[in-house]
Coordinates of C-alpha atoms (C1' of nucleotides) in Angstrom, one line a residue:
Chain A
M1 CA 162.6 95.0 115.8
A2 CA 164.1 94.4 119.2
V3 CA 162.0 95.9 122.0
K4 CA 159.5 93.4 120.8
D5 CA 161.6 90.4 121.6
A6 CA 163.0 91.9 124.8
L7 CA 159.5 92.0 126.1
L8 CA 159.1 88.3 125.4
A9 CA 162.2 87.6 127.3
L10 CA 161.1 89.7 130.3
L11 CA 157.8 87.9 130.3
A12 CA 159.5 84.6 130.3
D13 CA 161.7 85.9 133.2
G14 CA 158.8 86.6 135.5
A15 CA 157.4 90.1 134.6
Q16 CA 153.7 90.0 133.8
Y17 CA 151.9 93.2 133.1
G18 CA 152.7 96.3 131.1
Y19 CA 154.0 98.7 133.7
Q20 CA 156.1 96.0 135.3
L21 CA 157.6 95.1 131.9
K22 CA 158.5 98.7 131.4
S23 CA 160.4 98.9 134.7
A24 CA 161.9 95.5 134.1
F25 CA 163.2 96.7 130.8
D26 CA 164.7 99.8 132.4
D27 CA 166.4 97.7 135.0
A28 CA 167.7 95.2 132.6
T29 CA 169.2 97.8 130.3
G30 CA 170.3 100.2 132.9
A31 CA 167.8 102.6 131.4
A32 CA 170.1 102.9 128.4
W33 CA 167.1 103.1 126.1
P34 CA 164.3 105.1 127.5
I35 CA 161.0 103.5 126.4
N36 CA 157.6 105.0 126.4
V37 CA 155.1 102.9 128.5
G38 CA 152.6 103.3 125.7
Q39 CA 154.9 101.4 123.4
V40 CA 154.9 98.5 125.8
Y41 CA 151.1 98.3 125.7
T42 CA 150.9 98.6 121.9
T43 CA 153.6 96.0 121.5
L44 CA 151.8 93.7 123.9
Q45 CA 148.6 94.1 121.9
R46 CA 150.5 93.3 118.7
H47 CA 152.0 90.2 120.4
E48 CA 148.5 89.2 121.5
R49 CA 147.2 89.6 118.0
D50 CA 150.1 87.4 116.7
G51 CA 149.4 84.8 119.3
L52 CA 152.7 85.1 121.1
V53 CA 151.2 86.3 124.3
E54 CA 147.8 86.0 126.1
A55 CA 146.1 87.8 129.0
D56 CA 143.1 86.0 130.5
G57 CA 140.3 88.5 130.0
E58 CA 139.9 91.6 132.1
P59 CA 142.3 93.3 134.5
D60 CA 142.4 91.9 138.1
E61 CA 141.2 93.5 141.3
D62 CA 144.3 95.8 141.3
G63 CA 143.6 97.0 137.8
R64 CA 146.5 95.0 136.4
R65 CA 146.3 92.9 133.3
P66 CA 148.9 90.1 133.6
Y67 CA 150.1 88.6 130.4
K68 CA 151.9 85.3 129.8
L69 CA 153.8 83.7 126.9
T70 CA 152.0 81.2 124.7
A71 CA 153.8 78.2 123.3
A72 CA 154.3 80.2 120.1
G73 CA 155.7 83.0 122.2
R74 CA 158.2 80.7 123.8
E75 CA 159.2 79.5 120.4
A76 CA 159.6 83.0 119.1
L77 CA 161.7 83.9 122.1
A78 CA 163.9 80.8 121.7
E79 CA 164.4 81.7 118.1
W80 CA 165.5 85.2 118.9
I81 CA 167.9 83.9 121.5
D82 CA 169.4 81.3 119.3
T83 CA 169.7 83.3 116.1
P84 CA 172.6 85.7 116.1
I85 CA 171.8 89.2 114.8
E86 CA 173.4 89.7 111.5
Q87 CA 174.8 92.9 110.1
P88 CA 173.0 93.1 106.7
I89 CA 175.2 94.1 103.8
A90 CA 172.8 96.8 103.0
S91 CA 172.8 98.1 106.5
R92 CA 171.7 101.7 106.4
D93 CA 174.1 104.1 108.1
E94 CA 173.1 107.8 108.1
V95 CA 176.7 109.0 108.3
S96 CA 177.8 106.9 105.4
M97 CA 174.8 107.9 103.3
K98 CA 175.4 111.5 103.9
V99 CA 179.1 111.3 103.0
L100 CA 178.5 109.2 99.9
I101 CA 175.9 111.6 98.7
A102 CA 178.2 114.5 99.3
V103 CA 181.0 112.7 97.4
A104 CA 178.7 112.0 94.5
T105 CA 176.9 115.2 94.2
G106 CA 178.0 118.8 93.9
V107 CA 175.8 120.1 96.8
A108 CA 178.8 120.5 99.1
P109 CA 182.5 119.9 99.3
A110 CA 182.8 116.3 100.4
M111 CA 186.0 117.0 102.4
E112 CA 184.2 119.6 104.5
V113 CA 181.3 117.4 105.2
V114 CA 183.7 114.7 106.3
S115 CA 185.7 116.9 108.6
H116 CA 182.6 118.5 110.1
Q117 CA 181.3 115.1 110.9
R118 CA 184.7 114.1 112.2
V119 CA 184.7 117.0 114.6
A120 CA 181.3 116.2 115.9
A121 CA 182.2 112.5 116.3
M122 CA 185.3 113.5 118.3
E123 CA 183.2 115.6 120.6
T124 CA 180.7 112.8 121.1
L125 CA 183.5 110.4 121.8
Q126 CA 184.8 112.8 124.5
S127 CA 181.5 113.2 126.1
F128 CA 180.9 109.4 126.2
T129 CA 184.4 108.8 127.6
A130 CA 183.7 111.3 130.3
L131 CA 180.5 109.5 131.2
K132 CA 182.4 106.2 131.3
R133 CA 185.0 107.7 133.6
D134 CA 182.3 108.6 136.2
A135 CA 180.2 105.4 135.8
H136 CA 181.9 103.0 138.2
A137 CA 179.0 103.0 140.5
E138 CA 176.4 102.7 137.7
P139 CA 174.8 99.4 136.8
L140 CA 176.8 97.0 134.6
A141 CA 174.2 97.3 131.8
W142 CA 174.7 101.0 131.6
Q143 CA 178.5 100.6 131.6
L144 CA 178.3 98.1 128.8
H145 CA 176.1 100.3 126.9
L146 CA 178.6 103.2 127.2
D147 CA 181.3 100.9 126.0
R148 CA 179.3 100.0 123.0
L149 CA 178.7 103.7 122.2
V150 CA 182.4 104.5 122.5
L151 CA 183.4 101.7 120.2
A152 CA 180.8 102.6 117.7
V153 CA 181.9 106.3 117.6
E154 CA 185.5 105.2 117.4
S155 CA 184.7 103.1 114.4
E156 CA 182.9 106.0 112.8
I157 CA 185.9 108.2 113.3
R158 CA 188.2 105.6 111.8
W159 CA 186.0 105.4 108.8
L160 CA 185.9 109.1 108.3
D161 CA 189.7 109.1 108.4
L162 CA 189.8 106.4 105.8
V163 CA 187.4 108.4 103.6
E164 CA 189.6 111.5 103.9
Q165 CA 192.6 109.4 102.8
R166 CA 190.8 107.9 99.9
L167 CA 189.4 111.2 98.8
A168 CA 192.8 112.7 98.9
T169 CA 194.3 110.0 96.7
V170 CA 191.4 110.2 94.2
D171 CA 191.9 113.9 94.0
T172 CA 195.6 113.8 93.4
E173 CA 195.3 111.0 90.9
S174 CA 192.6 112.8 89.0
T175 CA 194.5 116.2 88.9
A176 CA 197.1 114.4 86.9
S177 CA 194.6 113.2 84.3
D178 CA 191.0 114.4 84.8
A179 CA 190.2 117.9 86.0
K180 CA 186.7 117.4 87.4
P181 CA 186.7 115.2 90.5
N182 CA 183.3 116.3 92.0
A183 CA 181.2 116.9 89.0
Q184 CA 178.2 114.9 87.9
K185 CA 178.9 111.5 86.6
N186 CA 176.3 111.8 83.8
S187 CA 175.4 108.2 84.3
H188 CA 171.8 108.9 85.2
G189 CA 169.1 110.7 83.3
Q190 CA 169.6 112.9 80.3
R191 CA 168.7 109.9 78.2
S192 CA 167.5 111.3 74.9
A193 CA 164.2 113.0 76.0
R194 CA 161.9 111.6 73.3
Chain B
M1 CA 165.5 109.7 108.2
A2 CA 168.1 109.8 105.5
V3 CA 166.8 108.7 102.1
K4 CA 164.6 111.6 102.5
D5 CA 167.4 114.1 102.6
A6 CA 169.5 112.2 100.0
L7 CA 166.7 112.8 97.6
L8 CA 166.8 116.5 98.2
A9 CA 170.5 116.5 97.5
L10 CA 170.0 114.6 94.3
L11 CA 167.3 117.0 93.2
A12 CA 169.6 119.9 93.9
D13 CA 172.2 118.1 91.8
G14 CA 170.2 117.9 88.7
A15 CA 168.0 114.8 89.0
Q16 CA 164.3 115.7 88.5
Y17 CA 161.8 112.9 88.4
G18 CA 161.2 109.8 90.5
Y19 CA 162.7 107.1 88.4
Q20 CA 165.7 109.3 87.7
L21 CA 166.2 109.9 91.4
K22 CA 166.1 106.2 92.0
S23 CA 169.0 105.6 89.6
A24 CA 170.9 108.6 90.7
F25 CA 170.7 107.3 94.2
D26 CA 171.9 103.9 93.1
D27 CA 174.8 105.5 91.3
A28 CA 175.7 107.8 94.1
T29 CA 175.8 105.0 96.7
G30 CA 177.2 102.3 94.5
A31 CA 173.9 100.5 95.0
A32 CA 174.9 99.9 98.6
W33 CA 171.4 100.4 99.8
P34 CA 168.8 98.9 97.4
I35 CA 165.9 101.2 97.4
N36 CA 162.4 100.4 96.1
V37 CA 161.2 102.9 93.5
G38 CA 157.9 103.1 95.2
Q39 CA 159.6 104.6 98.2
V40 CA 161.0 107.4 96.1
Y41 CA 157.5 108.3 95.0
T42 CA 156.0 108.3 98.4
T43 CA 158.9 110.3 99.8
L44 CA 158.5 112.8 97.0
Q45 CA 154.8 113.1 97.9
R46 CA 155.6 113.7 101.5
H47 CA 158.2 116.3 100.5
E48 CA 155.6 118.0 98.3
R49 CA 153.1 117.9 101.2
D50 CA 155.8 119.6 103.4
G51 CA 156.5 122.2 100.8
L52 CA 160.1 121.1 100.2
V53 CA 159.6 120.2 96.6
E54 CA 157.2 121.0 93.8
A55 CA 156.1 119.6 90.5
D56 CA 154.3 121.8 88.1
G57 CA 151.0 120.1 87.5
E58 CA 150.8 117.1 85.3
P59 CA 153.4 114.7 83.8
D60 CA 155.0 116.0 80.6
E61 CA 154.6 114.5 77.1
D62 CA 157.0 111.7 78.0
G63 CA 154.9 110.7 81.0
R64 CA 157.5 112.2 83.4
R65 CA 156.8 114.4 86.3
P66 CA 159.8 116.6 87.1
Y67 CA 160.2 117.9 90.6
K68 CA 162.3 120.8 91.8
L69 CA 163.3 122.1 95.2
T70 CA 161.5 125.0 96.7
A71 CA 163.2 127.6 98.8
A72 CA 162.2 125.7 101.9
G73 CA 163.6 122.6 100.3
R74 CA 167.0 124.2 99.6
E75 CA 167.0 125.4 103.2
A76 CA 166.2 121.9 104.5
L77 CA 169.0 120.5 102.4
A78 CA 171.5 123.1 103.6
E79 CA 170.6 122.2 107.2
W80 CA 171.1 118.5 106.6
I81 CA 174.5 119.2 105.0
D82 CA 175.7 121.6 107.7
T83 CA 174.5 119.6 110.7
P84 CA 176.6 116.6 111.6
I85 CA 174.7 113.5 112.4
E86 CA 175.0 112.8 116.1
Q87 CA 175.1 109.4 117.8
P88 CA 172.4 109.7 120.3
I89 CA 173.3 108.4 123.7
A90 CA 170.1 106.3 123.6
S91 CA 171.1 104.8 120.3
R92 CA 169.4 101.5 119.9
D93 CA 171.6 98.7 119.0
E94 CA 170.0 95.3 118.6
V95 CA 173.1 93.3 119.5
S96 CA 173.6 95.3 122.7
M97 CA 170.0 95.0 123.6
K98 CA 169.9 91.2 123.2
V99 CA 173.1 90.8 125.2
L100 CA 172.0 93.1 128.0
I101 CA 168.6 91.3 128.2
A102 CA 170.4 88.0 128.3
V103 CA 172.6 89.2 131.1
A104 CA 169.7 90.5 133.1
T105 CA 167.3 87.7 132.7
G106 CA 167.5 84.0 133.1
V107 CA 166.2 83.1 129.7
A108 CA 169.6 81.9 128.4
P109 CA 173.2 81.8 129.6
A110 CA 174.6 85.2 128.7
M111 CA 178.0 83.8 127.9
E112 CA 176.6 81.6 125.3
V113 CA 174.6 84.3 123.7
V114 CA 177.7 86.4 123.5
S115 CA 179.9 83.7 122.0
H116 CA 177.2 82.8 119.4
Q117 CA 177.0 86.4 118.4
R118 CA 180.7 86.6 118.3
V119 CA 181.0 83.6 115.9
A120 CA 178.4 85.1 113.6
A121 CA 180.1 88.5 113.6
M122 CA 183.5 86.9 112.8
E123 CA 181.9 85.1 109.8
T124 CA 180.3 88.3 108.7
L125 CA 183.6 90.1 109.0
Q126 CA 185.2 87.4 106.8
S127 CA 182.6 87.7 104.1
F128 CA 182.9 91.4 104.1
T129 CA 186.7 91.2 103.9
A130 CA 186.4 88.8 101.0
L131 CA 184.2 91.3 99.2
K132 CA 186.6 94.1 99.8
R133 CA 189.5 92.0 98.4
D134 CA 187.7 91.6 95.1
A135 CA 186.3 95.1 94.9
H136 CA 189.1 97.1 93.3
A137 CA 187.2 97.6 90.1
E138 CA 184.0 98.5 91.9
P139 CA 182.8 102.1 92.3
L140 CA 184.4 104.1 95.1
A141 CA 181.1 104.5 96.9
W142 CA 180.7 100.7 97.2
Q143 CA 184.2 100.3 98.4
L144 CA 183.7 103.0 101.1
H145 CA 180.5 101.3 102.1
L146 CA 182.3 98.0 102.5
D147 CA 185.0 99.7 104.6
R148 CA 182.2 101.1 106.8
L149 CA 180.7 97.6 107.3
V150 CA 184.0 96.1 108.2
L151 CA 184.8 98.7 110.8
A152 CA 181.3 98.4 112.2
V153 CA 181.5 94.6 112.6
E154 CA 185.0 94.9 114.0
S155 CA 183.7 97.3 116.7
E156 CA 180.9 94.9 117.4
I157 CA 183.4 92.1 117.9
R158 CA 185.6 94.3 120.2
W159 CA 182.5 95.0 122.3
L160 CA 181.6 91.3 122.6
D161 CA 185.1 90.6 123.7
L162 CA 184.8 93.3 126.3
V163 CA 181.5 91.9 127.5
E164 CA 183.0 88.5 127.9
Q165 CA 185.8 89.9 130.0
R166 CA 183.4 91.9 132.2
L167 CA 181.1 89.0 132.6
A168 CA 184.0 86.8 133.6
T169 CA 185.2 89.3 136.3
V170 CA 181.7 89.8 137.6
D171 CA 181.3 86.1 137.9
T172 CA 184.6 85.4 139.7
E173 CA 184.0 88.4 142.0
S174 CA 180.5 87.3 142.9
T175 CA 181.5 83.7 143.5
A176 CA 183.6 85.0 146.4
S177 CA 180.6 86.9 148.0
D178 CA 177.2 86.4 146.3
A179 CA 176.1 83.1 144.9
K180 CA 173.5 84.2 142.4
P181 CA 174.9 86.2 139.6
N182 CA 172.2 85.7 137.0
A183 CA 169.1 85.8 139.1
Q184 CA 166.3 88.4 139.1
K185 CA 167.2 91.6 140.7
N186 CA 163.8 91.9 142.4
S187 CA 163.8 95.7 141.8
H188 CA 160.6 95.6 139.7
G189 CA 157.2 94.4 140.5
Q190 CA 156.3 92.3 143.6
R191 CA 155.5 95.6 145.3
S192 CA 152.9 94.7 148.0
A193 CA 149.9 93.7 145.9
R194 CA 147.1 95.7 147.6
Chain C
dA1 C1' 156.6 88.8 69.6
dC2 C1' 158.8 89.2 74.0
dG3 C1' 161.6 90.8 77.6
dG4 C1' 163.8 94.5 79.9
dA5 C1' 164.5 99.0 81.0
dC6 C1' 161.8 103.2 81.7
dA7 C1' 158.1 105.5 84.2
dT8 C1' 154.3 106.3 87.5
dG9 C1' 151.9 105.3 91.2
dT10 C1' 148.7 102.8 95.3
dA11 C1' 147.7 99.8 99.2
dA12 C1' 149.1 97.7 103.1
dT13 C1' 152.1 96.5 106.9
dT14 C1' 155.5 97.0 110.5
dC15 C1' 157.8 99.0 114.2
dG16 C1' 158.9 102.7 116.8
dT17 C1' 157.5 106.9 118.9
dT18 C1' 154.8 110.8 120.9
dA19 C1' 151.2 112.9 122.8
dC20 C1' 147.2 112.5 125.1
dA21 C1' 143.5 110.9 128.6
dT22 C1' 142.2 108.5 132.8
dG23 C1' 142.2 107.1 137.3
dA24 C1' 143.9 104.7 141.8
dT25 C1' 147.2 104.6 145.4
dT26 C1' 151.1 106.2 148.0
dT27 C1' 153.9 109.5 150.2
dC28 C1' 155.3 113.9 152.0
Chain D
dG1 C1' 146.0 118.3 149.9
dA2 C1' 149.5 118.1 146.4
dA3 C1' 152.8 115.5 144.0
dA4 C1' 154.8 111.3 142.6
dT5 C1' 154.3 106.7 141.3
dC6 C1' 151.5 103.0 139.7
dA7 C1' 148.6 101.4 136.1
dT8 C1' 146.0 101.2 131.8
dG9 C1' 145.2 102.5 127.4
dT10 C1' 144.1 105.3 122.5
dA11 C1' 145.2 108.1 118.5
dA12 C1' 148.1 109.3 115.3
dC13 C1' 152.4 109.9 112.9
dG14 C1' 156.9 108.8 110.5
dA15 C1' 159.8 106.1 107.8
dA16 C1' 160.9 102.0 105.6
dT17 C1' 159.3 98.2 103.1
dT18 C1' 156.7 95.1 100.1
dA19 C1' 153.6 93.8 96.8
dC20 C1' 150.9 95.0 93.4
dA21 C1' 148.9 97.4 89.0
dT22 C1' 149.7 100.0 84.7
dG23 C1' 151.6 101.4 80.7
dT24 C1' 155.4 102.9 77.1
dC25 C1' 159.4 102.3 74.4
dC26 C1' 163.4 99.9 72.6
dG27 C1' 166.1 96.2 70.9
dT28 C1' 166.6 91.7 69.3

DNA sequence: ACGGACATGTAATTCGTTACATGATTTC
DNA sequence: GAAATCATGTAACGAATTACATGTCCGT
């Protein structure tokens, strides 16, 4: 739900046919997100199907098939540009999901899952930082992308720290009253079979 | 690529049939990620196809169809648990993509896109913070989920700030030497037709 | 008698992604 | 003449999502 719109923008910006759109995309994003050319063509077809884009008939003498935006396409592009992207409250994050599942079930000690993930995230952070250090000659887009990655991983680490704290407090609280922190909540299933 | 594994974990933890897995998932995650029951069944089918899960024959007298993990399923689960989730360097972020496309093309003033997005992110942050404030009675999973969302939005805002800075410096630098900061790079297409 | 929770599924769509197949032109 | 780049596409898959269809059981 994004490459789609990027292609509209690149079309509006002067690119015309599939292969060209692919390299325009690489240039614009500093090749941050490798994209398969095939995807460009399928996306273009879908856009054509949806009336956002049109190619007049057959490929030209050079074997190229130039597309252009339709009015609807320009409208869709304008809407993408104007409408900020919102973080949905139900936003799916794999790390959160894994941690929450670990906390809720008995399949593994939640604390271990968290600390494993934390170690991995720290390593990732270091590798990204190293890349940033040597990226002064790289295109701006690539540098910005690296900045985004660093900030994202940092926020993941912060969250993992926070989870560790919360888990620690929950544990110490419950050892004073309840003895089974990680056991099944018994809130699902086991409802009077028959 | 996550609900999939979560279901394996819930199966290992005692849940057995589709509907039960659905509510176990809701409980475990504090209903942070609403999931359609249909998805549980289709996922279960795929798992069965892949030999990770098996149901003996037909539904029981109560119309239920209890599944259990196979050896391969337990292995897949163990691998999911042990292997930390890595942030791929090519990780696709819609906000980054939109901003980078705006910077690279002439479809819209990049600064405006950034500040629009920033306003939206600030609003989202406020709404999430408000939810957190009133969430003391909510399940731990839900609170942790909110924490994750807040940290994620904060890191988005930090990145947008950074982009604004970078864009400002690039602009002032280029006004001293080059006059066209936002124009097409001419690195794609226009390669000697014929 | 009705609604809601319990329980199972199918069909269809979307977007992203990969692997494959084909051929012309350019460059070394 | 071989390899890289340019250029087009198809087939198929994965995962998430939505909408729909069906039926039981329980409580009020």
